[in-house]
């Protein structure tokens, strides 16, 4: 039994063959009640090495997979999923955006807000893990909204998620160009945008495996650098910095008293939430990637549990050290743009103020790798979701094209084309366009996460309604349905807090109409997508007896699962908790 096969219930009898359908499929109306359509599926292993890996012209030919929902390439390994979970989405929001959050809210607000978002994210990812282990369908969590909530809402969530990543790509390309400008600002940002756009195209030539390997090694680098930073930060807090720097004497927590732990009162506190949401964006990609792993049932649970370490060790502890070493009123934190000006990154400033020669450049290299990694993730997440939309009839059929190497070719192409929007920053009005693009993507992830929690709640209700027990679920969310309710409640609070900031900005007074929509544009965009889906599909909230909990369920090794559960039950309490939560 793999150590990732977790569950705390007693042994259960395997579901009947009638209840467990190996290949996921959906009806044309998106209700998820259809059976797999017949057709001859093309086996990639029949092709040569060059075709399988997308390295010849033949690999671009369409794969014959019959009709229905196609399974994409399953070349992702357990190590890929683990690293995507623990380090995949660490990017500009964490390394650069945290500086803006520190300035507007203070170290106390940063710590508390990121902790609140961490609790929400912890429950959301566990809910996603439970669903993805049972229904690892290509296109991931948007299909859960279609299946368990409302097909119209699923339509909205699918397009919202696809649109979110299409907008993030040009943002990340711009940050890449500006990061290079830290060393040499004489070369146009447009040159570097082109260079990194080409790099992203090259990575995507290798399809799923290219994404997985890039994410694995970039995550290793990001996590290693963050650990190095925290060790150095601890030494600096204790006064072990060079005599020529600002940290040669014991620092402790005096910056929490002078200039203080909080800035700009309640408005400052609420304003940090949107930065935290941006920083956590992409955490859910591990659920999307599960459908392209060789054995999601064995690989995904262990990967989901790594999210705990990312939240506590890297986000919370890393930002805690930043708050101990950088004054929240430091004028250098006020960069030209909250997520793009690396000169305003507190991680870079720590190296400068400490007098550590080359450390600022080292952190800039890590930032560069991080934002490039998020750019690759944007193409992956956006293209897979667009392909799933097309396969369910929610997008033009051309985007369902999957080639012989398992790449959703036209979906990848259109998302990569959105990257060219980065060139608008070369215009004098570029920063204004940049702000509006950020407004489109800022809160979009919150609606995705809320939908995951609600889909999990609805799944559990339908699961019980159809006569099933919790013991039949191979991997259970650690907080159960209560954890999803908590996650949904926290998301609702964050949306209220951001609505308050959209009306009453940190600077004081009341916001303009333009300022309001720059802060809250994601809501009308989501409502527009939902209205389009409703007018098109004419479907509403699904009743429990309409929800299908059987189609698309993977056959599971219940003998191994029950053996592991028995082994877990025999462990001492401390060891059982360790294996349930962390391993």
mmCIF file of N, CA, C and O in Angstrom, residues 101-169:
data_model
loop_
_atom_site.group_PDB
_atom_site.id
_atom_site.type_symbol
_atom_site.label_atom_id
_atom_site.label_comp_id
_atom_site.label_asym_id
_atom_site.label_seq_id
_atom_site.Cartn_x
_atom_site.Cartn_y
_atom_site.Cartn_z
ATOM 1 N N UNK A 101 2.231 44.739 0.370
ATOM 2 C CA UNK A 101 1.360 44.354 1.474
ATOM 3 C C UNK A 101 1.947 44.807 2.808
ATOM 4 O O UNK A 101 1.223 45.279 3.696
ATOM 5 N N UNK A 102 3.268 44.678 2.956
ATOM 6 C CA UNK A 102 3.936 45.099 4.182
ATOM 7 C C UNK A 102 3.780 46.603 4.387
ATOM 8 O O UNK A 102 3.562 47.070 5.511
ATOM 9 N N UNK A 103 3.876 47.366 3.317
ATOM 10 C CA UNK A 103 3.770 48.821 3.425
ATOM 11 C C UNK A 103 2.354 49.266 3.773
ATOM 12 O O UNK A 103 2.158 50.167 4.594
ATOM 13 N N UNK A 104 1.352 48.663 3.160
ATOM 14 C CA UNK A 104 -0.027 49.105 3.382
ATOM 15 C C UNK A 104 -0.646 48.546 4.655
ATOM 16 O O UNK A 104 -1.521 49.189 5.247
ATOM 17 N N UNK A 105 -0.214 47.379 5.094
ATOM 18 C CA UNK A 105 -0.846 46.760 6.258
ATOM 19 C C UNK A 105 0.039 46.578 7.467
ATOM 20 O O UNK A 105 -0.460 46.412 8.583
ATOM 21 N N UNK A 106 1.368 46.581 7.279
ATOM 22 C CA UNK A 106 2.275 46.320 8.389
ATOM 23 C C UNK A 106 2.509 44.835 8.576
ATOM 24 O O UNK A 106 1.744 44.001 8.065
ATOM 25 N N UNK A 107 3.560 44.458 9.321
ATOM 26 C CA UNK A 107 3.896 43.036 9.484
ATOM 27 C C UNK A 107 2.821 42.223 10.186
ATOM 28 O O UNK A 107 2.632 41.049 9.899
ATOM 29 N N UNK A 108 2.083 42.849 11.121
ATOM 30 C CA UNK A 108 1.016 42.128 11.809
ATOM 31 C C UNK A 108 -0.104 41.743 10.863
ATOM 32 O O UNK A 108 -0.594 40.615 10.888
ATOM 33 N N UNK A 109 -0.513 42.683 10.013
ATOM 34 C CA UNK A 109 -1.574 42.399 9.048
ATOM 35 C C UNK A 109 -1.140 41.335 8.058
ATOM 36 O O UNK A 109 -1.920 40.451 7.695
ATOM 37 N N UNK A 110 0.123 41.429 7.607
ATOM 38 C CA UNK A 110 0.633 40.436 6.656
ATOM 39 C C UNK A 110 0.580 39.044 7.269
ATOM 40 O O UNK A 110 0.105 38.084 6.642
ATOM 41 N N UNK A 111 1.033 38.919 8.506
ATOM 42 C CA UNK A 111 1.071 37.616 9.166
ATOM 43 C C UNK A 111 -0.335 37.066 9.368
ATOM 44 O O UNK A 111 -0.618 35.900 9.039
ATOM 45 N N UNK A 112 -1.241 37.876 9.878
ATOM 46 C CA UNK A 112 -2.598 37.412 10.175
ATOM 47 C C UNK A 112 -3.363 37.103 8.885
ATOM 48 O O UNK A 112 -4.023 36.062 8.769
ATOM 49 N N UNK A 113 -3.274 37.993 7.899
ATOM 50 C CA UNK A 113 -4.020 37.786 6.657
ATOM 51 C C UNK A 113 -3.537 36.560 5.906
ATOM 52 O O UNK A 113 -4.346 35.783 5.379
ATOM 53 N N UNK A 114 -2.217 36.387 5.837
ATOM 54 C CA UNK A 114 -1.695 35.204 5.155
ATOM 55 C C UNK A 114 -2.050 33.938 5.936
ATOM 56 O O UNK A 114 -2.255 32.880 5.335
ATOM 57 N N UNK A 115 -2.118 34.039 7.250
ATOM 58 C CA UNK A 115 -2.510 32.882 8.057
ATOM 59 C C UNK A 115 -3.970 32.518 7.801
ATOM 60 O O UNK A 115 -4.315 31.335 7.646
ATOM 61 N N UNK A 116 -4.841 33.529 7.723
ATOM 62 C CA UNK A 116 -6.257 33.285 7.428
ATOM 63 C C UNK A 116 -6.405 32.652 6.046
ATOM 64 O O UNK A 116 -7.128 31.662 5.864
ATOM 65 N N UNK A 117 -5.696 33.226 5.073
ATOM 66 C CA UNK A 117 -5.751 32.660 3.725
ATOM 67 C C UNK A 117 -5.156 31.258 3.696
ATOM 68 O O UNK A 117 -5.602 30.398 2.927
ATOM 69 N N UNK A 118 -4.158 31.024 4.529
ATOM 70 C CA UNK A 118 -3.550 29.696 4.602
ATOM 71 C C UNK A 118 -4.524 28.655 5.126
ATOM 72 O O UNK A 118 -4.590 27.526 4.603
ATOM 73 N N UNK A 119 -5.296 29.004 6.168
ATOM 74 C CA UNK A 119 -6.310 28.093 6.698
ATOM 75 C C UNK A 119 -7.351 27.788 5.627
ATOM 76 O O UNK A 119 -7.759 26.635 5.438
ATOM 77 N N UNK A 120 -7.776 28.832 4.912
ATOM 78 C CA UNK A 120 -8.736 28.638 3.834
ATOM 79 C C UNK A 120 -8.162 27.732 2.751
ATOM 80 O O UNK A 120 -8.814 26.792 2.291
ATOM 81 N N UNK A 121 -6.898 28.010 2.362
ATOM 82 C CA UNK A 121 -6.270 27.254 1.279
ATOM 83 C C UNK A 121 -6.062 25.796 1.681
ATOM 84 O O UNK A 121 -6.230 24.877 0.872
ATOM 85 N N UNK A 122 -5.717 25.574 2.940
ATOM 86 C CA UNK A 122 -5.504 24.223 3.464
ATOM 87 C C UNK A 122 -6.769 23.388 3.286
ATOM 88 O O UNK A 122 -6.723 22.264 2.763
ATOM 89 N N UNK A 123 -7.919 23.933 3.693
ATOM 90 C CA UNK A 123 -9.179 23.204 3.576
ATOM 91 C C UNK A 123 -9.620 23.055 2.127
ATOM 92 O O UNK A 123 -10.168 22.021 1.732
ATOM 93 N N UNK A 124 -9.362 24.087 1.317
ATOM 94 C CA UNK A 124 -9.756 24.030 -0.090
ATOM 95 C C UNK A 124 -8.995 22.949 -0.840
ATOM 96 O O UNK A 124 -9.588 22.173 -1.604
ATOM 97 N N UNK A 125 -7.688 22.876 -0.617
ATOM 98 C CA UNK A 125 -6.876 21.894 -1.334
ATOM 99 C C UNK A 125 -7.213 20.471 -0.884
ATOM 100 O O UNK A 125 -7.216 19.538 -1.695
ATOM 101 N N UNK A 126 -7.519 20.292 0.389
ATOM 102 C CA UNK A 126 -7.932 18.964 0.843
ATOM 103 C C UNK A 126 -9.266 18.565 0.220
ATOM 104 O O UNK A 126 -9.467 17.400 -0.162
ATOM 105 N N UNK A 127 -10.201 19.516 0.120
ATOM 106 C CA UNK A 127 -11.471 19.223 -0.545
ATOM 107 C C UNK A 127 -11.239 18.860 -2.002
ATOM 108 O O UNK A 127 -11.833 17.909 -2.530
ATOM 109 N N UNK A 128 -10.342 19.604 -2.656
ATOM 110 C CA UNK A 128 -10.000 19.303 -4.044
ATOM 111 C C UNK A 128 -9.364 17.926 -4.156
ATOM 112 O O UNK A 128 -9.649 17.172 -5.092
ATOM 113 N N UNK A 129 -8.513 17.580 -3.202
ATOM 114 C CA UNK A 129 -7.870 16.270 -3.218
ATOM 115 C C UNK A 129 -8.865 15.133 -3.142
ATOM 116 O O UNK A 129 -8.748 14.132 -3.864
ATOM 117 N N UNK A 130 -9.864 15.280 -2.270
ATOM 118 C CA UNK A 130 -10.883 14.232 -2.143
ATOM 119 C C UNK A 130 -11.629 14.035 -3.456
ATOM 120 O O UNK A 130 -11.864 12.907 -3.894
ATOM 121 N N UNK A 131 -11.995 15.146 -4.094
ATOM 122 C CA UNK A 131 -12.727 15.063 -5.357
ATOM 123 C C UNK A 131 -11.850 14.527 -6.482
ATOM 124 O O UNK A 131 -12.288 13.701 -7.294
ATOM 125 N N UNK A 132 -10.594 14.999 -6.539
ATOM 126 C CA UNK A 132 -9.712 14.634 -7.647
ATOM 127 C C UNK A 132 -9.269 13.178 -7.580
ATOM 128 O O UNK A 132 -9.013 12.562 -8.616
ATOM 129 N N UNK A 133 -9.160 12.608 -6.383
ATOM 130 C CA UNK A 133 -8.805 11.196 -6.272
ATOM 131 C C UNK A 133 -9.934 10.320 -6.818
ATOM 132 O O UNK A 133 -9.705 9.320 -7.486
ATOM 133 N N UNK A 134 -11.167 10.722 -6.549
ATOM 134 C CA UNK A 134 -12.306 9.929 -7.015
ATOM 135 C C UNK A 134 -12.647 10.211 -8.475
ATOM 136 O O UNK A 134 -13.033 9.317 -9.218
ATOM 137 N N UNK A 135 -12.496 11.475 -8.893
ATOM 138 C CA UNK A 135 -12.877 11.874 -10.251
ATOM 139 C C UNK A 135 -11.740 12.670 -10.899
ATOM 140 O O UNK A 135 -11.867 13.886 -11.080
ATOM 141 N N UNK A 136 -10.631 12.031 -11.223
ATOM 142 C CA UNK A 136 -9.494 12.773 -11.808
ATOM 143 C C UNK A 136 -9.704 13.041 -13.292
ATOM 144 O O UNK A 136 -9.088 12.423 -14.153
ATOM 145 N N UNK A 137 -10.603 13.964 -13.594
ATOM 146 C CA UNK A 137 -10.933 14.258 -14.986
ATOM 147 C C UNK A 137 -10.097 15.417 -15.506
ATOM 148 O O UNK A 137 -9.769 16.339 -14.774
ATOM 149 N N UNK A 138 -9.750 15.363 -16.768
ATOM 150 C CA UNK A 138 -9.022 16.450 -17.399
ATOM 151 C C UNK A 138 -9.882 17.709 -17.365
ATOM 152 O O UNK A 138 -11.051 17.675 -17.696
ATOM 153 N N UNK A 139 -9.282 18.816 -16.972
ATOM 154 C CA UNK A 139 -10.035 20.051 -16.805
ATOM 155 C C UNK A 139 -10.322 20.334 -15.353
ATOM 156 O O UNK A 139 -10.659 21.450 -14.974
ATOM 157 N N UNK A 140 -10.166 19.288 -14.516
ATOM 158 C CA UNK A 140 -10.151 19.457 -13.075
ATOM 159 C C UNK A 140 -11.399 20.062 -12.456
ATOM 160 O O UNK A 140 -12.519 19.704 -12.784
ATOM 161 N N UNK A 141 -11.153 21.014 -11.548
ATOM 162 C CA UNK A 141 -12.177 21.473 -10.616
ATOM 163 C C UNK A 141 -13.337 22.216 -11.255
ATOM 164 O O UNK A 141 -14.417 22.253 -10.686
ATOM 165 N N UNK A 142 -13.163 22.827 -12.411
ATOM 166 C CA UNK A 142 -14.314 23.496 -13.021
ATOM 167 C C UNK A 142 -15.416 22.470 -13.329
ATOM 168 O O UNK A 142 -16.613 22.771 -13.214
ATOM 169 N N UNK A 143 -15.008 21.248 -13.709
ATOM 170 C CA UNK A 143 -16.004 20.213 -14.003
ATOM 171 C C UNK A 143 -16.758 19.791 -12.752
ATOM 172 O O UNK A 143 -17.887 19.310 -12.840
ATOM 173 N N UNK A 144 -16.154 19.983 -11.572
ATOM 174 C CA UNK A 144 -16.857 19.665 -10.330
ATOM 175 C C UNK A 144 -17.994 20.650 -10.077
ATOM 176 O O UNK A 144 -19.037 20.285 -9.548
ATOM 177 N N UNK A 145 -17.795 21.914 -10.459
ATOM 178 C CA UNK A 145 -18.875 22.899 -10.348
ATOM 179 C C UNK A 145 -20.020 22.522 -11.276
ATOM 180 O O UNK A 145 -21.196 22.625 -10.910
ATOM 181 N N UNK A 146 -19.681 22.095 -12.486
ATOM 182 C CA UNK A 146 -20.695 21.669 -13.446
ATOM 183 C C UNK A 146 -21.465 20.461 -12.938
ATOM 184 O O UNK A 146 -22.686 20.368 -13.081
ATOM 185 N N UNK A 147 -20.773 19.571 -12.308
ATOM 186 C CA UNK A 147 -21.339 18.279 -11.926
ATOM 187 C C UNK A 147 -22.106 18.322 -10.607
ATOM 188 O O UNK A 147 -23.124 17.635 -10.452
ATOM 189 N N UNK A 148 -21.629 19.131 -9.649
ATOM 190 C CA UNK A 148 -22.193 19.087 -8.306
ATOM 191 C C UNK A 148 -22.942 20.358 -7.894
ATOM 192 O O UNK A 148 -23.623 20.347 -6.868
ATOM 193 N N UNK A 149 -22.810 21.456 -8.657
ATOM 194 C CA UNK A 149 -23.456 22.707 -8.253
ATOM 195 C C UNK A 149 -24.504 23.130 -9.271
ATOM 196 O O UNK A 149 -25.704 23.089 -9.008
ATOM 197 N N UNK A 150 -24.029 23.563 -10.438
ATOM 198 C CA UNK A 150 -24.905 24.140 -11.454
ATOM 199 C C UNK A 150 -24.107 24.225 -12.746
ATOM 200 O O UNK A 150 -23.043 24.846 -12.772
ATOM 201 N N UNK A 151 -24.566 23.601 -13.838
ATOM 202 C CA UNK A 151 -23.823 23.665 -15.096
ATOM 203 C C UNK A 151 -23.534 25.093 -15.564
ATOM 204 O O UNK A 151 -22.480 25.354 -16.145
ATOM 205 N N UNK A 152 -24.438 26.030 -15.302
ATOM 206 C CA UNK A 152 -24.200 27.415 -15.686
ATOM 207 C C UNK A 152 -23.056 28.016 -14.873
ATOM 208 O O UNK A 152 -22.226 28.765 -15.395
ATOM 209 N N UNK A 153 -23.029 27.691 -13.573
ATOM 210 C CA UNK A 153 -21.931 28.162 -12.727
ATOM 211 C C UNK A 153 -20.627 27.483 -13.130
ATOM 212 O O UNK A 153 -19.555 28.108 -13.092
ATOM 213 N N UNK A 154 -20.702 26.228 -13.521
ATOM 214 C CA UNK A 154 -19.510 25.544 -14.009
ATOM 215 C C UNK A 154 -18.970 26.206 -15.264
ATOM 216 O O UNK A 154 -17.753 26.353 -15.437
ATOM 217 N N UNK A 155 -19.872 26.597 -16.150
ATOM 218 C CA UNK A 155 -19.478 27.350 -17.348
ATOM 219 C C UNK A 155 -18.728 28.616 -16.940
ATOM 220 O O UNK A 155 -17.656 28.932 -17.490
ATOM 221 N N UNK A 156 -19.276 29.348 -15.968
ATOM 222 C CA UNK A 156 -18.648 30.592 -15.507
ATOM 223 C C UNK A 156 -17.282 30.333 -14.885
ATOM 224 O O UNK A 156 -16.320 31.062 -15.152
ATOM 225 N N UNK A 157 -17.196 29.283 -14.067
ATOM 226 C CA UNK A 157 -15.923 28.995 -13.407
ATOM 227 C C UNK A 157 -14.862 28.530 -14.397
ATOM 228 O O UNK A 157 -13.681 28.849 -14.256
ATOM 229 N N UNK A 158 -15.275 27.767 -15.400
ATOM 230 C CA UNK A 158 -14.322 27.319 -16.406
ATOM 231 C C UNK A 158 -13.732 28.477 -17.189
ATOM 232 O O UNK A 158 -12.515 28.597 -17.337
ATOM 233 N N UNK A 159 -14.610 29.364 -17.672
ATOM 234 C CA UNK A 159 -14.130 30.515 -18.438
ATOM 235 C C UNK A 159 -13.385 31.511 -17.550
ATOM 236 O O UNK A 159 -12.413 32.131 -17.973
ATOM 237 N N UNK A 160 -13.843 31.664 -16.306
ATOM 238 C CA UNK A 160 -13.161 32.556 -15.373
ATOM 239 C C UNK A 160 -11.742 32.078 -15.119
ATOM 240 O O UNK A 160 -10.785 32.875 -15.110
ATOM 241 N N UNK A 161 -11.589 30.766 -14.922
ATOM 242 C CA UNK A 161 -10.258 30.218 -14.624
ATOM 243 C C UNK A 161 -9.349 30.303 -15.843
ATOM 244 O O UNK A 161 -8.164 30.655 -15.730
ATOM 245 N N UNK A 162 -9.905 29.986 -17.005
ATOM 246 C CA UNK A 162 -9.132 30.087 -18.240
ATOM 247 C C UNK A 162 -8.701 31.535 -18.490
ATOM 248 O O UNK A 162 -7.544 31.815 -18.829
ATOM 249 N N UNK A 163 -9.631 32.465 -18.309
ATOM 250 C CA UNK A 163 -9.361 33.886 -18.514
ATOM 251 C C UNK A 163 -8.335 34.391 -17.502
ATOM 252 O O UNK A 163 -7.460 35.212 -17.833
ATOM 253 N N UNK A 164 -8.423 33.906 -16.269
ATOM 254 C CA UNK A 164 -7.474 34.310 -15.225
ATOM 255 C C UNK A 164 -6.042 34.008 -15.644
ATOM 256 O O UNK A 164 -5.149 34.865 -15.545
ATOM 257 N N UNK A 165 -5.791 32.794 -16.137
ATOM 258 C CA UNK A 165 -4.440 32.416 -16.520
ATOM 259 C C UNK A 165 -4.001 33.106 -17.807
ATOM 260 O O UNK A 165 -2.819 33.434 -17.976
ATOM 261 N N UNK A 166 -4.948 33.351 -18.705
ATOM 262 C CA UNK A 166 -4.595 34.071 -19.930
ATOM 263 C C UNK A 166 -4.118 35.487 -19.620
ATOM 264 O O UNK A 166 -3.241 36.027 -20.314
ATOM 265 N N UNK A 167 -4.661 36.099 -18.569
ATOM 266 C CA UNK A 167 -4.263 37.445 -18.165
ATOM 267 C C UNK A 167 -2.980 37.424 -17.348
ATOM 268 O O UNK A 167 -2.139 38.326 -17.428
ATOM 269 N N UNK A 168 -2.798 36.375 -16.534
ATOM 270 C CA UNK A 168 -1.595 36.282 -15.702
ATOM 271 C C UNK A 168 -0.333 36.159 -16.553
ATOM 272 O O UNK A 168 0.720 36.706 -16.200
ATOM 273 N N UNK A 169 -0.414 35.476 -17.695
ATOM 274 C CA UNK A 169 0.774 35.259 -18.523
ATOM 275 C C UNK A 169 1.465 36.563 -18.932
ATOM 276 O O UNK A 169 2.675 36.707 -18.716
#
